[in-house]
Tab-separated table of C-alpha atoms in Angstrom:
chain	number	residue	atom	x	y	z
F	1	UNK	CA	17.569	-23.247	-27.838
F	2	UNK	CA	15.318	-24.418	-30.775
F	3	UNK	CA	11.306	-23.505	-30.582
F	4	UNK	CA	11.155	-27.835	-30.134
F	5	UNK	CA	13.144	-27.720	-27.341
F	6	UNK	CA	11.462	-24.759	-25.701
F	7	UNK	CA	8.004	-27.051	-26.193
F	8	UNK	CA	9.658	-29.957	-24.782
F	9	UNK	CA	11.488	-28.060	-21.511
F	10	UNK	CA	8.273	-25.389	-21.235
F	11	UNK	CA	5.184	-28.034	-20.526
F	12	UNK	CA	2.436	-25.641	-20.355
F	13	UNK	CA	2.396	-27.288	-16.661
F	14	UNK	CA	5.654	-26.676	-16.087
F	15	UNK	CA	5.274	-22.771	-17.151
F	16	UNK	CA	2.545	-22.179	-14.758
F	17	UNK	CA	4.175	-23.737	-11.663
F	18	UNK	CA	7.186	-21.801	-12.596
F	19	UNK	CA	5.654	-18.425	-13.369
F	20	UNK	CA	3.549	-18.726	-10.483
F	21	UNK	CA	6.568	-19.470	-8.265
F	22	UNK	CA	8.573	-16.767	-9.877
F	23	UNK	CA	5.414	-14.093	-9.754
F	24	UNK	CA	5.064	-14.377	-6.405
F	25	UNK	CA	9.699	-13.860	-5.565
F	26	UNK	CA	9.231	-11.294	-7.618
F	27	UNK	CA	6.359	-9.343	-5.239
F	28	UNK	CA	8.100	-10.621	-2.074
F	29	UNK	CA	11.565	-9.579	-3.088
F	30	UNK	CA	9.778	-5.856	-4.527
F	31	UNK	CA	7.897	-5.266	-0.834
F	32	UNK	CA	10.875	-6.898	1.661
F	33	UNK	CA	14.425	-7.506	-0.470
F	34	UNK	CA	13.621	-11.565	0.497
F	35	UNK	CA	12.803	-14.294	-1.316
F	36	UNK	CA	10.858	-16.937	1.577
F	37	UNK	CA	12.372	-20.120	2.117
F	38	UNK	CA	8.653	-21.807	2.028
F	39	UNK	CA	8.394	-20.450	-1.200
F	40	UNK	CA	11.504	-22.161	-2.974
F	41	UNK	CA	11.652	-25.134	-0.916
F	42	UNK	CA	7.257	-25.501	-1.879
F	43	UNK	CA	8.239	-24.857	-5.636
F	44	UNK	CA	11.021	-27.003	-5.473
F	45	UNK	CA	8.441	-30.004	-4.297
F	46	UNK	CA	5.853	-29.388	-6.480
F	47	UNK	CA	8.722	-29.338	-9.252
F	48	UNK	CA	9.809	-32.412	-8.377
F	49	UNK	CA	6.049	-33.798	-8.004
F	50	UNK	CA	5.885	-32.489	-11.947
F	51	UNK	CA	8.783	-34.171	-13.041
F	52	UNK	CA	7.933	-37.585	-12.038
F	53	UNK	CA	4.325	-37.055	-13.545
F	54	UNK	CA	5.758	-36.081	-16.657
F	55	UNK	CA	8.643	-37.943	-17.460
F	56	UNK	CA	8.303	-40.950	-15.108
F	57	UNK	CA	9.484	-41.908	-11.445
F	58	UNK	CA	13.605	-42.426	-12.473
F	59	UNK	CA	13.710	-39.925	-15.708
F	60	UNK	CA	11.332	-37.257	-13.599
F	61	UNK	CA	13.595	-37.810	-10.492
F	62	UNK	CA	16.980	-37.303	-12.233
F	63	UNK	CA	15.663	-34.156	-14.318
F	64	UNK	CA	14.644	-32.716	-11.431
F	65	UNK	CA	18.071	-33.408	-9.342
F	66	UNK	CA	20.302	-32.295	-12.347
F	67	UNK	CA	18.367	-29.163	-13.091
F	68	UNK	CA	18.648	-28.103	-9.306
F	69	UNK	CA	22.093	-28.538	-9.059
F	70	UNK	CA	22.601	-27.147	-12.633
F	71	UNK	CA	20.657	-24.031	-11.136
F	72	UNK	CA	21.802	-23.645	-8.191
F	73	UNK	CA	25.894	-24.173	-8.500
F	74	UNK	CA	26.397	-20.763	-10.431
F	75	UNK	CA	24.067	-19.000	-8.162
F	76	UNK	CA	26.229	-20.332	-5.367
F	77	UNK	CA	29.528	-18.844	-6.642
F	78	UNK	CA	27.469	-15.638	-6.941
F	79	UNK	CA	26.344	-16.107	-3.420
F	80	UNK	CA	29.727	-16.422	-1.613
F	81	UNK	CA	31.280	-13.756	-3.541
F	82	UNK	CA	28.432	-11.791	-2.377
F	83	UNK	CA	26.708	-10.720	-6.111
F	84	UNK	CA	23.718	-12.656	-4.796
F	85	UNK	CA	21.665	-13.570	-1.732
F	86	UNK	CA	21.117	-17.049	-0.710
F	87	UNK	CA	17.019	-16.374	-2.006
F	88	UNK	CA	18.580	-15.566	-5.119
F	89	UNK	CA	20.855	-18.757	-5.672
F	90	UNK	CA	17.729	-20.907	-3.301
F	91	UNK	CA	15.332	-19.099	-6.511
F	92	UNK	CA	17.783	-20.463	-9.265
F	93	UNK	CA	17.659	-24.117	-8.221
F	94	UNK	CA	14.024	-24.135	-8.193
F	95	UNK	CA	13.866	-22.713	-11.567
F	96	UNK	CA	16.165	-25.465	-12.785
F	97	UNK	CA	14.125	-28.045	-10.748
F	98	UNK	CA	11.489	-27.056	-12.919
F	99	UNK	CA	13.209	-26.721	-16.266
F	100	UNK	CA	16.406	-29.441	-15.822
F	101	UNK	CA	19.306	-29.025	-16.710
F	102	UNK	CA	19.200	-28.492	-20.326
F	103	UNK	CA	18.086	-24.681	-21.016
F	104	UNK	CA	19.957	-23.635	-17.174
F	105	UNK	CA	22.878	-22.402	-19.413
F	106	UNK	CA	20.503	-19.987	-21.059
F	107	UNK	CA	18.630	-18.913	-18.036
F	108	UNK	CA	21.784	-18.314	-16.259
F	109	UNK	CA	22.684	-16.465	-19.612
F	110	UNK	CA	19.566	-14.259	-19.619
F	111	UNK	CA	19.156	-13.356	-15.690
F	112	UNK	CA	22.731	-11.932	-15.669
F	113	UNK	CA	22.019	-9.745	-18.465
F	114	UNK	CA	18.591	-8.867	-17.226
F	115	UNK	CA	20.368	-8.124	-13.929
F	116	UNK	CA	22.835	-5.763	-15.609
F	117	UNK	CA	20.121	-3.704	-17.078
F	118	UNK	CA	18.059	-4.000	-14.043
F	119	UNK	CA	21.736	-2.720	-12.291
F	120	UNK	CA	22.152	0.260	-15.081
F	121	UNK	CA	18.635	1.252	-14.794
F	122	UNK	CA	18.039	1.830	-11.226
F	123	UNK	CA	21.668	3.279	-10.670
F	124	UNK	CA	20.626	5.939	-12.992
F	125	UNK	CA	16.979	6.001	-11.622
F	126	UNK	CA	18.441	7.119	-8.174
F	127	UNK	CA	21.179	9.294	-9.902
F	128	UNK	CA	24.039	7.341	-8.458
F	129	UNK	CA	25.522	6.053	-11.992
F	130	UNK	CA	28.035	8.463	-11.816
F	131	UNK	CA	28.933	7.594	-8.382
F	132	UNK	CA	29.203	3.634	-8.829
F	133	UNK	CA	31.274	3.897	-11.572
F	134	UNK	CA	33.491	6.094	-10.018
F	135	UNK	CA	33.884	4.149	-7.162
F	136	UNK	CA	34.301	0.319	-9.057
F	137	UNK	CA	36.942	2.338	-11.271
F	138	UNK	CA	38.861	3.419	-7.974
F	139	UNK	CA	38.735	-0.150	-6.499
F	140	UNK	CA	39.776	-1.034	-9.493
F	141	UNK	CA	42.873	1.178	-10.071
F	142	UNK	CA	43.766	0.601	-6.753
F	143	UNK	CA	44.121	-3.130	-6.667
F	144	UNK	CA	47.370	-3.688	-8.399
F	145	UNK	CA	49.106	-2.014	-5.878
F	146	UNK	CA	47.520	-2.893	-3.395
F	147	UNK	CA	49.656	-5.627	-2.175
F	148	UNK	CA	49.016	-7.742	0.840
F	149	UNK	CA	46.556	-5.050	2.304
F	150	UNK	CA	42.738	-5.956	2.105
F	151	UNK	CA	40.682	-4.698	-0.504
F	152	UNK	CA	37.948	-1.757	0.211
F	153	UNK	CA	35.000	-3.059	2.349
F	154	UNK	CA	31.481	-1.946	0.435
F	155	UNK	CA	29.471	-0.558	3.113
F	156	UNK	CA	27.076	1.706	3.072
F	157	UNK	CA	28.312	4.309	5.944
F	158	UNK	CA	31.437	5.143	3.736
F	159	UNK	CA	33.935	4.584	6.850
F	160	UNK	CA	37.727	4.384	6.752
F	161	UNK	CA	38.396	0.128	7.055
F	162	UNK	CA	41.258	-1.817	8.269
F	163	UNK	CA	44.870	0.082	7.389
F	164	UNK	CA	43.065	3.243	7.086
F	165	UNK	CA	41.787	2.076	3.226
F	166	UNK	CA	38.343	3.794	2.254
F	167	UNK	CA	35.667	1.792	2.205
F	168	UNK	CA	33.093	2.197	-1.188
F	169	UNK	CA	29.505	3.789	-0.760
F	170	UNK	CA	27.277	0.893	-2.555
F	171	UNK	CA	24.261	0.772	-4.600
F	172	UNK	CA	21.351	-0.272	-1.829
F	173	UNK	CA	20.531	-4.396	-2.848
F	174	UNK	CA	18.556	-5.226	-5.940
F	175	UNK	CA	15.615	-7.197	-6.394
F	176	UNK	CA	16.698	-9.482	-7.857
F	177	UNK	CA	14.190	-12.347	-8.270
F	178	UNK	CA	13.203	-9.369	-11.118
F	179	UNK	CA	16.383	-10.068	-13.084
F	180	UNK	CA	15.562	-13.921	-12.312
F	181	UNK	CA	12.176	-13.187	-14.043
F	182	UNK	CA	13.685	-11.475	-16.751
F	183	UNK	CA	15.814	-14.263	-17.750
F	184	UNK	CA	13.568	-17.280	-17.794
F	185	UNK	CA	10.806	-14.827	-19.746
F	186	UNK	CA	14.252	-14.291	-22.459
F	187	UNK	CA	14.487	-17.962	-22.646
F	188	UNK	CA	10.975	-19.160	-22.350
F	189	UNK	CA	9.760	-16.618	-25.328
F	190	UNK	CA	12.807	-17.777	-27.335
F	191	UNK	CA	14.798	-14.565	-27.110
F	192	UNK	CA	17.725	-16.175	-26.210
């Protein structure tokens, strides 16, 4: 994204609704692993109430729609494969509310590799690296011959599953609105 395009997508409006909204995910997800649904659905108003200011009632409108969709339909594959949580993918389409569509690609860019060094870091903060990869490796070995059986069940009581199959010890959840964070700060300072 050029440094003109950052100006144009970053309105100095736009960057404090949008660091505001993302400041306070960020404490929220920190203190109680959720992101409030008054939160996202409020910043996805007032994004929406920016849009139209800035760009006009049908160019505002259809910014704002495209950007929340392109934010929130990644973050939704995420969600039912269970990578995310639905504060997560609600947190995305805000953001792109906020932005539109046009530097989502980026963002979505920047929190996943935020979120893998956010991953890495507390793994080996809580000295479970080891552990993780051990397990993903196994799940992974096993699955080609696996056949029809169901795959391994994370769960964090490491019980025996259906057809006596071990289930994995996971990682407890991230907070992820910090990975979020991360992301629009890469694209926002021109990073990425």
């Amino acid at each position: 994204m050029s440094p003109t395009d950052i100006a144009t997508t970053f309105h100095p409006l736009t960057s404090a609704g949008l660091l505001a909204v993302l400041g306070v995910a960020v404490v929220t997800d920190l203190r109680s692993h959720r992101i409030p649904n008054r939160l996202t659905v409020a910043g996805t108003l007032a994004a929406l109430a920016l849009q139209v200011w800035l760009h006009g009632a049908a160019d505002g409108a259809w910014r704002w729609l495209t950007g929340l969709a392109a934010g929130l339909a990644p973050f939704v594959v995420l969600y039912v494969v269970r990578a995310v949580g639905a504060g997560d993918a609600k947190l995305m389409g805000c953001i792109g509310a906020f932005t539109g569509p046009a530097c989502m690609p980026e963002i979505v860019v920047g929190t996943l590799l935020a979120g893998g060094v956010l991953a890495f870091g507390v793994m080996a903060w809580r000295g479970e690296a080891r552990r993780t990869l051990h397990a993903v490796l196994g799940t992974l070995l096993w699955m080609p011959f696996a056949g029809h059986a169901p795959a391994p069940i994370a769960n964090p009581d490491n019980t025996v599953g259906q057809h006596g199959a071990q289930r994995i010890r996971t990682v407890r959840r991230l907070p992820y609105a910090v990975a979020i964070a991360g992301g629009v700060v890469l694209v926002m300072t021109g990073a990425i």
